[in-house]
Amino acid sequence: MIQLSVVRKYLLLIFLFISCGLMGQQSLTGDTIKRISIEEVLVEKRLSKYPVGIYIDSLKLKNIQSRTLGETLSNIPGIQNSNYGPYIGMPTIRSLSGSRVGILNNNLSTNNLSGISPNLGVHVDFDNVEAIEIHKSGASVLYGGKAIGGAVNLIDQTIPKHLSGTKLQGGFSAEAGTNSGHKESLSLAGKIGKHWGWHFGGMNYKNNRFKIPGNPKPALAYDTDIDPGTEDLAQVIVDARNVQNVSLYPYLSQYVIEKMKEPDHGLSEEDLYTDKPYSVIGGTQVENPKNDKFIAGQPENTPRYVREVYGIRDYHPVEKGIMPNSHGESKSINLGTSFIKHDFRIGIGIKANEGYFGVPAFAKIEQPEHNHDHGAPAKAPPYSPINTRSLNYEGLFESSYQPIHNLIKKILLNYSYQYGDNRELLDIYKVNQFNSRRHAVRSEIEMHCQDFWNSTTGVDYSNLSMLGEGLMRYLPNVGSRETGAFTLHQFSLQAFQLNLGFRHDWVDRQAQADADYKTSRGLAGGNLSPRSFHLNHFSSNLQWQYNSLLQFRLSYNHAERAPDVNELYAGNNHFAIITEENGDDKLNPEIANSLEAEAKITYLGFTLVANIYNNNFNNYIYLAHTGLSNPGGFVKKEWRAADTEISGFEMTLQYQKKWDNKQGVQFEGFADLVKNKNTSDDEMRKWAEGDYMPNLPTSRYGMQVRADIRRLNLNVAYTQFMKQKYLGKNINIEKAMPAYAMLSAQIGYLFPLRRYQVVAFISGNNLLNVEARPQNSPLKYLAPLPGRNLSAGLRIKI
């Protein structure tokens, strides 16, 4: 049932929308389009849109030089990389990722299935990306429940948005590194006649393996005190047995000494040790001899049995200095065209990408015990490397119309069809495959009601179907349909700006098992019951410009998220995350209420921004440990729900000084902290996960410096990752990874070559060559981040 307060908010927004339409008939002189220059890149930003927290343009993207979306955004306060191998990384925003962070392409939902499996995330061709918009909170009104923790909107250039100045422009780049493989990319654009624009681009990348400092696994993986949970996560086999602690017993039983060799009594050496000074033999009390191994004065809780370890070995042999199974290759191509006039644009495009990546983990499929050696023990199947292969196609349609009207300023209509073939491989053998098809459409109307009042109203729709096959599918065939209607309003009055938004979502999930699909233990998706959800979202944001130096912002957001198909229906071994994953088709939606305060001070070229936030989740859905594991290297986990509180702070200090258009310096320092704390009374969660969710991102501080001196530019970034203090549990207490520091740098020089502009650059990552194991990485026990890399490359601009 919808709460009364939510109904009131909804009615209020309907009233505002109607009033906007009435007052929009008056003559207006204001302009809804504001042109803002950001680092010499001219972009259009709509005032009626909910405020974008962070905007990264193409110049910054070229300087970052990262392989994954998560790594690209990882130096932004509040955002870290959910590292699942060197090629698989999605953004973690304030400890939230996967199905809670929306990944958009030109405001359309993409075929991002990272919430279902991290290896099914978005593979981005950054040479085709013009800019990235980032919302760290309050994005669910714009994009639905899958943006309950924020959103990342990739603005690419597949379909031209404006006509180029010449018939041909673009560029080519190539680079190769000592520890990163090689990459080549091409991007061309041009125009035909007065109104037709076109774009073509492509990329190729390949790397055989990554070098690392030291061993793939930390020392604790080979510690004789390793607990069973960490043993599974580190993929080691411990040859051990529990042995009686004989030092606790002061006597040896005379009865056992005499009778132990008689098989009818069934006595063993463990029965020999006793606390009693006497034995009764044939009705006579006999004094027991003393145990010369007895140690007096031991604490009462000293265990009766101790674990003796005889050896520890890896599932699969690993090599010092080499990240195991770290090969990777990818290719992409994109092509688009647009018809563009001053008030109208319509275009189509296609994109395709292919990837084949290794995961630094190993598994095996248990086979029935059967042999032809007449009683000889069957040989266990070997552990093999886990690989992923993906092939994705996308067809795009975009249109924009700006009528000469006092009320309606812009009408947008976008559509995309996405097809994906994603496979999990054990070595070269397919164990799981998903063929996914997604239709996504979005329409928006931007209005300028009064000089002080702008609004955006729209609808979006997404339909996803996934058909599976393979030896060990962890999902049945599933379908998902999401429809949303939203409206946002921005009011500006002198020093104040108020943003209000409301959205309602209709979400349907369904599953259908076929004859080849077999569920696993536990709930395993229950009865695969179809589910329907009605979700409400509300956002509010008040900004006060006190004076030219000081600005304050206060926001409150209410968001709801429906459980995803894997949270409802999963039920088998999931190779990519080395987990037997079990869903629950009775799960209810998540509900989040968040509050954030921000202060901004600008003085003498310096800008200081500090914010604090608190986000309370009811029915927070998480993949919980059971304390059990399967043969083959799979930890057994279940999707459960319990309340949680996410809180933290972020701080940024920026300084910029320009002497002219070609010379200047920019500095940015930052620090952040996030806590994801258990606030439920759920005894199961306290036992399994503890007071905090495990794998929390650690606190950090860092700095970045960019200097431009005529044709020369220099970028340096340093980040210190702290040792985690807020530890959860994986049944056993989580281990804190050591603190580490990452240093990267790039230097480039621009020189003309005939009519072209050429930039030659040298860049380096992990220049300190440290062993870095991010606390939030599920693979931290299996491989650190890549070691030192030095790359050289050229960018040629036509």
PDB file of N, CA and C in Angstrom, residues 124-157:
ATOM      1  N   VAL A 124      33.455  -0.993 -22.237  1.00  0.00           N
ATOM      2  CA  VAL A 124      33.373   0.349 -22.798  1.00  0.00           C
ATOM      3  C   VAL A 124      34.560   0.614 -23.726  1.00  0.00           C
ATOM      4  N   ASP A 125      34.259   1.136 -24.897  1.00  0.00           N
ATOM      5  CA  ASP A 125      35.283   1.675 -25.786  1.00  0.00           C
ATOM      6  C   ASP A 125      35.422   3.164 -25.457  1.00  0.00           C
ATOM      7  N   PHE A 126      36.392   3.501 -24.631  1.00  0.00           N
ATOM      8  CA  PHE A 126      36.516   4.877 -24.154  1.00  0.00           C
ATOM      9  C   PHE A 126      36.895   5.849 -25.257  1.00  0.00           C
ATOM     10  N   ASP A 127      37.446   5.360 -26.357  1.00  0.00           N
ATOM     11  CA  ASP A 127      37.761   6.247 -27.471  1.00  0.00           C
ATOM     12  C   ASP A 127      36.502   6.708 -28.187  1.00  0.00           C
ATOM     13  N   ASN A 128      35.374   6.049 -27.901  1.00  0.00           N
ATOM     14  CA  ASN A 128      34.099   6.455 -28.490  1.00  0.00           C
ATOM     15  C   ASN A 128      33.242   7.243 -27.510  1.00  0.00           C
ATOM     16  N   VAL A 129      33.753   7.498 -26.311  1.00  0.00           N
ATOM     17  CA  VAL A 129      32.986   8.207 -25.286  1.00  0.00           C
ATOM     18  C   VAL A 129      33.398   9.676 -25.272  1.00  0.00           C
ATOM     19  N   GLU A 130      32.408  10.564 -25.426  1.00  0.00           N
ATOM     20  CA  GLU A 130      32.671  12.006 -25.387  1.00  0.00           C
ATOM     21  C   GLU A 130      32.725  12.531 -23.966  1.00  0.00           C
ATOM     22  N   ALA A 131      31.887  11.980 -23.096  1.00  0.00           N
ATOM     23  CA  ALA A 131      31.815  12.480 -21.734  1.00  0.00           C
ATOM     24  C   ALA A 131      31.103  11.450 -20.863  1.00  0.00           C
ATOM     25  N   ILE A 132      31.258  11.585 -19.543  1.00  0.00           N
ATOM     26  CA  ILE A 132      30.571  10.730 -18.575  1.00  0.00           C
ATOM     27  C   ILE A 132      29.915  11.621 -17.531  1.00  0.00           C
ATOM     28  N   GLU A 133      28.614  11.426 -17.330  1.00  0.00           N
ATOM     29  CA  GLU A 133      27.874  12.110 -16.273  1.00  0.00           C
ATOM     30  C   GLU A 133      27.699  11.145 -15.109  1.00  0.00           C
ATOM     31  N   ILE A 134      27.937  11.628 -13.904  1.00  0.00           N
ATOM     32  CA  ILE A 134      27.890  10.761 -12.723  1.00  0.00           C
ATOM     33  C   ILE A 134      26.951  11.361 -11.683  1.00  0.00           C
ATOM     34  N   HIS A 135      25.996  10.567 -11.248  1.00  0.00           N
ATOM     35  CA  HIS A 135      25.110  10.927 -10.139  1.00  0.00           C
ATOM     36  C   HIS A 135      25.474  10.021  -8.961  1.00  0.00           C
ATOM     37  N   LYS A 136      25.915  10.596  -7.873  1.00  0.00           N
ATOM     38  CA  LYS A 136      26.249   9.776  -6.711  1.00  0.00           C
ATOM     39  C   LYS A 136      25.063   9.567  -5.787  1.00  0.00           C
ATOM     40  N   SER A 137      23.969  10.252  -6.036  1.00  0.00           N
ATOM     41  CA  SER A 137      22.760  10.038  -5.244  1.00  0.00           C
ATOM     42  C   SER A 137      21.593  10.658  -6.003  1.00  0.00           C
ATOM     43  N   GLY A 138      20.375  10.271  -5.624  1.00  0.00           N
ATOM     44  CA  GLY A 138      19.186  10.910  -6.177  1.00  0.00           C
ATOM     45  C   GLY A 138      18.940  10.634  -7.636  1.00  0.00           C
ATOM     46  N   ALA A 139      19.444   9.511  -8.168  1.00  0.00           N
ATOM     47  CA  ALA A 139      19.281   9.247  -9.595  1.00  0.00           C
ATOM     48  C   ALA A 139      18.098   8.341  -9.903  1.00  0.00           C
ATOM     49  N   SER A 140      17.446   7.784  -8.898  1.00  0.00           N
ATOM     50  CA  SER A 140      16.381   6.818  -9.173  1.00  0.00           C
ATOM     51  C   SER A 140      15.161   7.480  -9.813  1.00  0.00           C
ATOM     52  N   VAL A 141      14.925   8.775  -9.550  1.00  0.00           N
ATOM     53  CA  VAL A 141      13.806   9.455 -10.201  1.00  0.00           C
ATOM     54  C   VAL A 141      14.039   9.519 -11.709  1.00  0.00           C
ATOM     55  N   LEU A 142      15.258   9.731 -12.107  1.00  0.00           N
ATOM     56  CA  LEU A 142      15.582   9.785 -13.538  1.00  0.00           C
ATOM     57  C   LEU A 142      15.608   8.405 -14.179  1.00  0.00           C
ATOM     58  N   TYR A 143      16.156   7.408 -13.469  1.00  0.00           N
ATOM     59  CA  TYR A 143      16.481   6.152 -14.134  1.00  0.00           C
ATOM     60  C   TYR A 143      15.893   4.909 -13.475  1.00  0.00           C
ATOM     61  N   GLY A 144      15.119   5.041 -12.410  1.00  0.00           N
ATOM     62  CA  GLY A 144      14.465   3.889 -11.822  1.00  0.00           C
ATOM     63  C   GLY A 144      15.248   3.257 -10.697  1.00  0.00           C
ATOM     64  N   GLY A 145      14.707   2.139 -10.183  1.00  0.00           N
ATOM     65  CA  GLY A 145      15.252   1.502  -8.994  1.00  0.00           C
ATOM     66  C   GLY A 145      16.661   0.998  -9.137  1.00  0.00           C
ATOM     67  N   LYS A 146      17.103   0.685 -10.360  1.00  0.00           N
ATOM     68  CA  LYS A 146      18.471   0.213 -10.534  1.00  0.00           C
ATOM     69  C   LYS A 146      19.494   1.335 -10.416  1.00  0.00           C
ATOM     70  N   ALA A 147      19.029   2.552 -10.153  1.00  0.00           N
ATOM     71  CA  ALA A 147      19.919   3.673  -9.844  1.00  0.00           C
ATOM     72  C   ALA A 147      19.724   4.105  -8.396  1.00  0.00           C
ATOM     73  N   ILE A 148      19.283   3.178  -7.534  1.00  0.00           N
ATOM     74  CA  ILE A 148      19.039   3.503  -6.132  1.00  0.00           C
ATOM     75  C   ILE A 148      20.325   3.949  -5.434  1.00  0.00           C
ATOM     76  N   GLY A 149      21.471   3.512  -5.947  1.00  0.00           N
ATOM     77  CA  GLY A 149      22.747   3.904  -5.373  1.00  0.00           C
ATOM     78  C   GLY A 149      23.540   4.863  -6.237  1.00  0.00           C
ATOM     79  N   GLY A 150      22.933   5.387  -7.305  1.00  0.00           N
ATOM     80  CA  GLY A 150      23.636   6.310  -8.186  1.00  0.00           C
ATOM     81  C   GLY A 150      23.551   5.847  -9.637  1.00  0.00           C
ATOM     82  N   ALA A 151      24.123   6.643 -10.524  1.00  0.00           N
ATOM     83  CA  ALA A 151      24.058   6.324 -11.947  1.00  0.00           C
ATOM     84  C   ALA A 151      25.270   6.895 -12.669  1.00  0.00           C
ATOM     85  N   VAL A 152      25.653   6.216 -13.745  1.00  0.00           N
ATOM     86  CA  VAL A 152      26.741   6.646 -14.622  1.00  0.00           C
ATOM     87  C   VAL A 152      26.189   6.667 -16.035  1.00  0.00           C
ATOM     88  N   ASN A 153      26.191   7.844 -16.669  1.00  0.00           N
ATOM     89  CA  ASN A 153      25.638   8.014 -18.011  1.00  0.00           C
ATOM     90  C   ASN A 153      26.782   8.259 -18.993  1.00  0.00           C
ATOM     91  N   LEU A 154      26.978   7.293 -19.903  1.00  0.00           N
ATOM     92  CA  LEU A 154      28.029   7.402 -20.913  1.00  0.00           C
ATOM     93  C   LEU A 154      27.469   8.111 -22.144  1.00  0.00           C
ATOM     94  N   ILE A 155      28.071   9.222 -22.501  1.00  0.00           N
ATOM     95  CA  ILE A 155      27.651   9.977 -23.686  1.00  0.00           C
ATOM     96  C   ILE A 155      28.654   9.669 -24.793  1.00  0.00           C
ATOM     97  N   ASP A 156      28.228   8.854 -25.771  1.00  0.00           N
ATOM     98  CA  ASP A 156      29.170   8.482 -26.818  1.00  0.00           C
ATOM     99  C   ASP A 156      28.858   9.240 -28.108  1.00  0.00           C
ATOM    100  N   GLN A 157      29.695   9.021 -29.120  1.00  0.00           N
ATOM    101  CA  GLN A 157      29.586   9.768 -30.373  1.00  0.00           C
ATOM    102  C   GLN A 157      29.216   8.875 -31.541  1.00  0.00           C
TER     103      GLN A 157
END
